[in-house]
Tab-separated table of C-alpha atoms in Angstrom:
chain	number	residue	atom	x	y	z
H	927	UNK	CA	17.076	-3.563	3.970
H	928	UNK	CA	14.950	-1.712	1.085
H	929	UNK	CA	13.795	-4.154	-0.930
H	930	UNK	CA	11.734	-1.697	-2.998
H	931	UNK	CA	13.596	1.468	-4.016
H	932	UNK	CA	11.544	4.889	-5.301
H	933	UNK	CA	15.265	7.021	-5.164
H	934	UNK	CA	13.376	9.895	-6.534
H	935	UNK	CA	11.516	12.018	-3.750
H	936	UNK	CA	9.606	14.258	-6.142
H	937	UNK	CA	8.926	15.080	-9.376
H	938	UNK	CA	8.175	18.352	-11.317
H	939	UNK	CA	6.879	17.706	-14.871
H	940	UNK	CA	4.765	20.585	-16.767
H	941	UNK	CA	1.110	19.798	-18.133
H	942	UNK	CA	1.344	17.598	-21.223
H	943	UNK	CA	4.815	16.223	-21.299
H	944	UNK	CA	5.585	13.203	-20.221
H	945	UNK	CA	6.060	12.065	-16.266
H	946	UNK	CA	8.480	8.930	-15.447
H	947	UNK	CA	8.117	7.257	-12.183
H	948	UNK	CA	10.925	5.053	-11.819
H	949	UNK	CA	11.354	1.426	-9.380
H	950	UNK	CA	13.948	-0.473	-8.436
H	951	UNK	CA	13.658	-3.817	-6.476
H	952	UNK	CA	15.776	-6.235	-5.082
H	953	UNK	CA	14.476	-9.311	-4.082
H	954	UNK	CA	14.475	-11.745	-6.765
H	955	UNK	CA	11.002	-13.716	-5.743
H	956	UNK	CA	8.700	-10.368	-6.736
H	957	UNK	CA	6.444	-11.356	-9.709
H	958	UNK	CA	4.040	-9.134	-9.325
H	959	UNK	CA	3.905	-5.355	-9.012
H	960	UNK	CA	1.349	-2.656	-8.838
H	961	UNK	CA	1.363	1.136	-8.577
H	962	UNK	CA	-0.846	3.168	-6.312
H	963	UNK	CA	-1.441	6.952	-6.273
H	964	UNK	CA	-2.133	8.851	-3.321
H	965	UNK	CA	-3.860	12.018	-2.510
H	966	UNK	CA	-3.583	13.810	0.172
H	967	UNK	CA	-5.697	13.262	3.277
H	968	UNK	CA	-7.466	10.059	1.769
H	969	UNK	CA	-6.486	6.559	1.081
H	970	UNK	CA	-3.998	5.373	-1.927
H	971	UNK	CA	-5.761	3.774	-4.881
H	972	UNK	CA	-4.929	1.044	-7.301
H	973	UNK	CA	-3.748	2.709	-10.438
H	974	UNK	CA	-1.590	0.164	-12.354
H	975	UNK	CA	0.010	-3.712	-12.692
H	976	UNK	CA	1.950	-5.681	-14.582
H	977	UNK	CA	3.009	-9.553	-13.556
H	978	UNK	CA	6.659	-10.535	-13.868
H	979	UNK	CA	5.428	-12.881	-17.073
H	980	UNK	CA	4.972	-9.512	-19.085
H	981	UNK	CA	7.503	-6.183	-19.877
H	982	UNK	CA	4.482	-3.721	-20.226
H	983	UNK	CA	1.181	-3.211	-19.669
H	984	UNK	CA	-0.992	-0.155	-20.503
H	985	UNK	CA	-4.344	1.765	-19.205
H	986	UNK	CA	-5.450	4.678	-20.881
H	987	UNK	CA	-2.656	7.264	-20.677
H	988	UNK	CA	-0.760	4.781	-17.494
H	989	UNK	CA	1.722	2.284	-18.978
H	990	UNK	CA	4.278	0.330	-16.566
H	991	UNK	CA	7.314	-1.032	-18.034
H	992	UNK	CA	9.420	-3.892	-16.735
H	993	UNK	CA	12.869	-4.988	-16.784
H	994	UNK	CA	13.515	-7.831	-15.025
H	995	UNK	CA	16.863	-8.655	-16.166
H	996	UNK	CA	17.512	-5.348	-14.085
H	997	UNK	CA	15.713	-5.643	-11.350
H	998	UNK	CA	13.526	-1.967	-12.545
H	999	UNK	CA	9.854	-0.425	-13.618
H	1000	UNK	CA	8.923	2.593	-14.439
H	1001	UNK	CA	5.244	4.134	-14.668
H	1002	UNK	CA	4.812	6.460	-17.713
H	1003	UNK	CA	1.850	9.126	-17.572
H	1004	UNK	CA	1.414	10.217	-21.077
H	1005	UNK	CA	0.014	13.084	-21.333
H	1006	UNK	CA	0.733	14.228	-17.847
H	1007	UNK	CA	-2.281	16.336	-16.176
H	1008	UNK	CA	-2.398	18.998	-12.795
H	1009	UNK	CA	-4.937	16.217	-11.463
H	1010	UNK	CA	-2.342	13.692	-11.502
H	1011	UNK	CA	-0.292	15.513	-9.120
H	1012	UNK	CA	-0.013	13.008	-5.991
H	1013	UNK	CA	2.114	10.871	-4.357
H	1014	UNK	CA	2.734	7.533	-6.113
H	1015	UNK	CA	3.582	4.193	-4.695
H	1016	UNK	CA	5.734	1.502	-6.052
H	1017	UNK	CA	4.765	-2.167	-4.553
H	1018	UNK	CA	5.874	-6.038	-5.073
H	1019	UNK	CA	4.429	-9.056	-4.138
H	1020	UNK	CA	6.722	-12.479	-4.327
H	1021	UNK	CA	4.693	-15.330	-6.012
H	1022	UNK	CA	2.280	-17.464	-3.944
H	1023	UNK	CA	4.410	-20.731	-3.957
H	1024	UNK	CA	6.938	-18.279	-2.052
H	1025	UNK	CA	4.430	-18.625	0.812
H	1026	UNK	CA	4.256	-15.310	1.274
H	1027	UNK	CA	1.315	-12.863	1.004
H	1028	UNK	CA	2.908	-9.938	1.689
H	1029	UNK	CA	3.323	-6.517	0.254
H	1030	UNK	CA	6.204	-4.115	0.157
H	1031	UNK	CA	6.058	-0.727	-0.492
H	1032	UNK	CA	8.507	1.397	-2.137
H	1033	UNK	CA	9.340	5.189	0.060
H	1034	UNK	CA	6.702	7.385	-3.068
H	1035	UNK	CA	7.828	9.963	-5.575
H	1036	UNK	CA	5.724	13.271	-5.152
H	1037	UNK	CA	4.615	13.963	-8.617
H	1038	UNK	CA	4.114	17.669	-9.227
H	1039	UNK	CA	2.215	18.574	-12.477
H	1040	UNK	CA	2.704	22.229	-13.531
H	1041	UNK	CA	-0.148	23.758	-15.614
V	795	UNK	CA	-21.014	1.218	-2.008
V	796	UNK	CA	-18.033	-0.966	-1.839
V	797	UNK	CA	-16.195	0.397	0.697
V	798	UNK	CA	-12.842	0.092	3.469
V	799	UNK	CA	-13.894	2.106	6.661
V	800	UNK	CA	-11.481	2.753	9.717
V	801	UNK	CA	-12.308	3.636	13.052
V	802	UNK	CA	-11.259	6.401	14.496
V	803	UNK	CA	-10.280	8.416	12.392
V	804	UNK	CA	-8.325	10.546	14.474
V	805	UNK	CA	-7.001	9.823	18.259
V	806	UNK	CA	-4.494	11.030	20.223
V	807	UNK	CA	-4.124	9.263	23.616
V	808	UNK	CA	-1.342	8.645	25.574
V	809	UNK	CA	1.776	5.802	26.168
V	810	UNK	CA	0.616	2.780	27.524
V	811	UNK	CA	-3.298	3.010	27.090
V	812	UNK	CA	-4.768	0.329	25.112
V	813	UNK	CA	-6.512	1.243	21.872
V	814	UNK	CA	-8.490	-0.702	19.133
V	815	UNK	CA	-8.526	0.577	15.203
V	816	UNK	CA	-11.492	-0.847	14.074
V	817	UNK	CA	-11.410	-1.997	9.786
V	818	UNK	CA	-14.243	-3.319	8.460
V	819	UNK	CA	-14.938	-4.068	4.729
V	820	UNK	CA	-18.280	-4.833	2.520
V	821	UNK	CA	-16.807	-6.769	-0.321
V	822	UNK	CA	-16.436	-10.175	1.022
V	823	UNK	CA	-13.094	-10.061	0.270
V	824	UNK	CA	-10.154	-12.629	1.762
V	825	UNK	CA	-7.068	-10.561	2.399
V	826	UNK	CA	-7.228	-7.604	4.639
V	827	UNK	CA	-3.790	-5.804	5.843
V	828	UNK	CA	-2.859	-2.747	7.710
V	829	UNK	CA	-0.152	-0.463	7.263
V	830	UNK	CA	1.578	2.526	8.436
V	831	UNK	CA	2.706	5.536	6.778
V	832	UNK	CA	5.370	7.700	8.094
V	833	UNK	CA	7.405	10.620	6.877
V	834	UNK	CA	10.567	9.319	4.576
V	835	UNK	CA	9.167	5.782	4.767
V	836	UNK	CA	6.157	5.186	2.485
V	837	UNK	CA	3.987	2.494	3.569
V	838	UNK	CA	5.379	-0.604	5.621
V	839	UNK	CA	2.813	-3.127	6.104
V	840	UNK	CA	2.499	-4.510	9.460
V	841	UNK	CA	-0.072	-7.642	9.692
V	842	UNK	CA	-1.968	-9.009	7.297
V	843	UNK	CA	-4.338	-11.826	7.372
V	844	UNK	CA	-5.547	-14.617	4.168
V	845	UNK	CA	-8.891	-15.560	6.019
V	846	UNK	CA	-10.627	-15.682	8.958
V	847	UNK	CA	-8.339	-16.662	11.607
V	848	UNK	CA	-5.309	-16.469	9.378
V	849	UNK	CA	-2.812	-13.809	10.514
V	850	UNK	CA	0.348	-13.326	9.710
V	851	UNK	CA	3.244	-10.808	10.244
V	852	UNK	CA	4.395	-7.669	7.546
V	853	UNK	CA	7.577	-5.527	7.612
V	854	UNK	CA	7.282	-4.008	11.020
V	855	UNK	CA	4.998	-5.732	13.198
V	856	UNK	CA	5.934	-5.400	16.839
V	857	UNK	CA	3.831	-3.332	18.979
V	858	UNK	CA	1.145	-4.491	16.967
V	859	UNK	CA	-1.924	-7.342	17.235
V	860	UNK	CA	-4.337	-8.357	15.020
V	861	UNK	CA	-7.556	-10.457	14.797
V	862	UNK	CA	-9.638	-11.975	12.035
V	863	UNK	CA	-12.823	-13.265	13.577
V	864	UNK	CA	-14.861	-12.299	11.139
V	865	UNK	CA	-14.077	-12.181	7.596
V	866	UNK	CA	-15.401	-8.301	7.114
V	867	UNK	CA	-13.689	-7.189	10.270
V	868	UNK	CA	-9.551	-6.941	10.874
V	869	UNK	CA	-8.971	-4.661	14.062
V	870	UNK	CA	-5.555	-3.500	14.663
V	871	UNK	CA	-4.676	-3.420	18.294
V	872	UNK	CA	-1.923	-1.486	20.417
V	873	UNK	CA	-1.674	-2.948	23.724
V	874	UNK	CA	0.572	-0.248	25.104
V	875	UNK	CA	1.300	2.552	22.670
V	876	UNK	CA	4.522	4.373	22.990
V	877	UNK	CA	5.261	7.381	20.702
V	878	UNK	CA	7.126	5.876	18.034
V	879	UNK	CA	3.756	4.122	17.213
V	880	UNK	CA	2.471	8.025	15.823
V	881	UNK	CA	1.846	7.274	12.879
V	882	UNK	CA	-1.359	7.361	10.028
V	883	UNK	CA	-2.491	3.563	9.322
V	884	UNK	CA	-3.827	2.444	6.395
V	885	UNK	CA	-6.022	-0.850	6.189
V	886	UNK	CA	-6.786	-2.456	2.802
V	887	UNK	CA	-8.384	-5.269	1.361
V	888	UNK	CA	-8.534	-7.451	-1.736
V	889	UNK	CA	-10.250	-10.321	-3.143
V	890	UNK	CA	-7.179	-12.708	-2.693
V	891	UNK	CA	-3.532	-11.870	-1.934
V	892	UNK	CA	-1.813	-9.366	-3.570
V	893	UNK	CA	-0.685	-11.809	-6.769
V	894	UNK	CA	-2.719	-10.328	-9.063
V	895	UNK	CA	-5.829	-8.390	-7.094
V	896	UNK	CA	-5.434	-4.811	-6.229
V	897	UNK	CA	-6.367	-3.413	-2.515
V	898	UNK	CA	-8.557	-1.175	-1.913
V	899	UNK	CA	-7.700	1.353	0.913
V	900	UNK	CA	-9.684	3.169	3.799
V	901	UNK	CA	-9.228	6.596	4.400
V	902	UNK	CA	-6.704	6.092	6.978
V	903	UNK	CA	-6.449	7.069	10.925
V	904	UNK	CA	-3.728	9.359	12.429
V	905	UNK	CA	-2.669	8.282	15.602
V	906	UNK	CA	-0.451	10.895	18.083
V	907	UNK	CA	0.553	8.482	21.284
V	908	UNK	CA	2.199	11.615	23.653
């Protein structure tokens, strides 16, 4: 069972418009959730989070929105650039008085900038 | 420099011989996990550990054994390999769990078992 959905394989979006990354999750005890970007041939990196206590959080041109009533997030990239062409990673963490400490990954959306 | 390193970072060997991934991290950080990565899949974590001597299991952890002896080290063990286990692993750390601390990666280490 998927708990953490990235139904979007790729993504083309041309230079300077706007890229949505979109998550949907299912288990109910995720509070937290990050985004990491990954390039090919090296290790993903943090980019983005945003705790269940919030409905957006921003970084430069990175902003993560949340919806918990519907279970979603979505990563904005505003203004999109070639160099953010990768492969990024949804994730979700369940609260520590779960007694869990573990991480699921969503599947990735290829994100294809065009110049 | 702060800094997740894997070892090897390439191996191909063959079903049922024994290998060690060695992960070792310079931050002094608690949590340390390993993952896989595999076509159509994304990451699945498979162990993960909160401190020295404190393992415990991820999404897809059979095949798989882990140690924390040491809090800098976290070697990922495959007592017999079989092919299905061909895969590129990821190890990570952060300074606590993953409430609220992001992980930092290592470059990762393809694995072919034939």
């Amino acid at each position: 069972d998927q708990q953490v959905k990235q139904n979007s394989p790729s993504l083309s979006v041309q230079e300077g418009r706007i890229s949505i990354l979109n998550c949907d999750y299912t288990n109910s005890m995720f509070d937290y959730f990050l985004w990491y970007k990954k390039y090919p041939a090296e290790g993903p990196t943090f980019l983005i989070s945003i705790s269940s206590i919030k409905d957006k959080n921003e970084d430069g041109r990175f902003t993560v929105f949340l919806n918990k009533s519907a279970k979603h997030l979505s990563l904005h990239i505003v203004p999109s650039q070639p160099g953010d062409s990768a492969v990024y990673f949804c994730a979700a963490s369940a609260s520590e008085g779960a007694g869990s400490y573990q991480l699921t990954f969503g599947k990735g959306t290829k994100l294809s900038v065009i110049p | 420099e702060a800094q997740v390193t894997q070892n090897p970072r390439y191996l191909i060997t063959v079903t049922g011989k024994k290998l060690t991934v060695t992960c070792s991290q310079n931050m002094n950080h608690e949590y340390m996990s390993w993952y896989r990565q595999d076509p159509g899949l994304g990451l699945r974590q498979i162990y993960y550990s909160m401190n020295v001597e404190v393992t415990d299991k991820g999404d897809v952890p059979e095949g798989y054994k882990v140690s924390r002896k040491e809090k800098r080290n976290f070697p990922l063990i495959l007592e017999s390999p079989s092919p299905n286990q061909t895969s590129l692993y990821f190890c990570a750390s952060s300074l606590w769990g993953p409430q609220g601390y992001e992980q930092y990666f290592g470059p990762g280490t393809r694995l072919t078992v034939t």
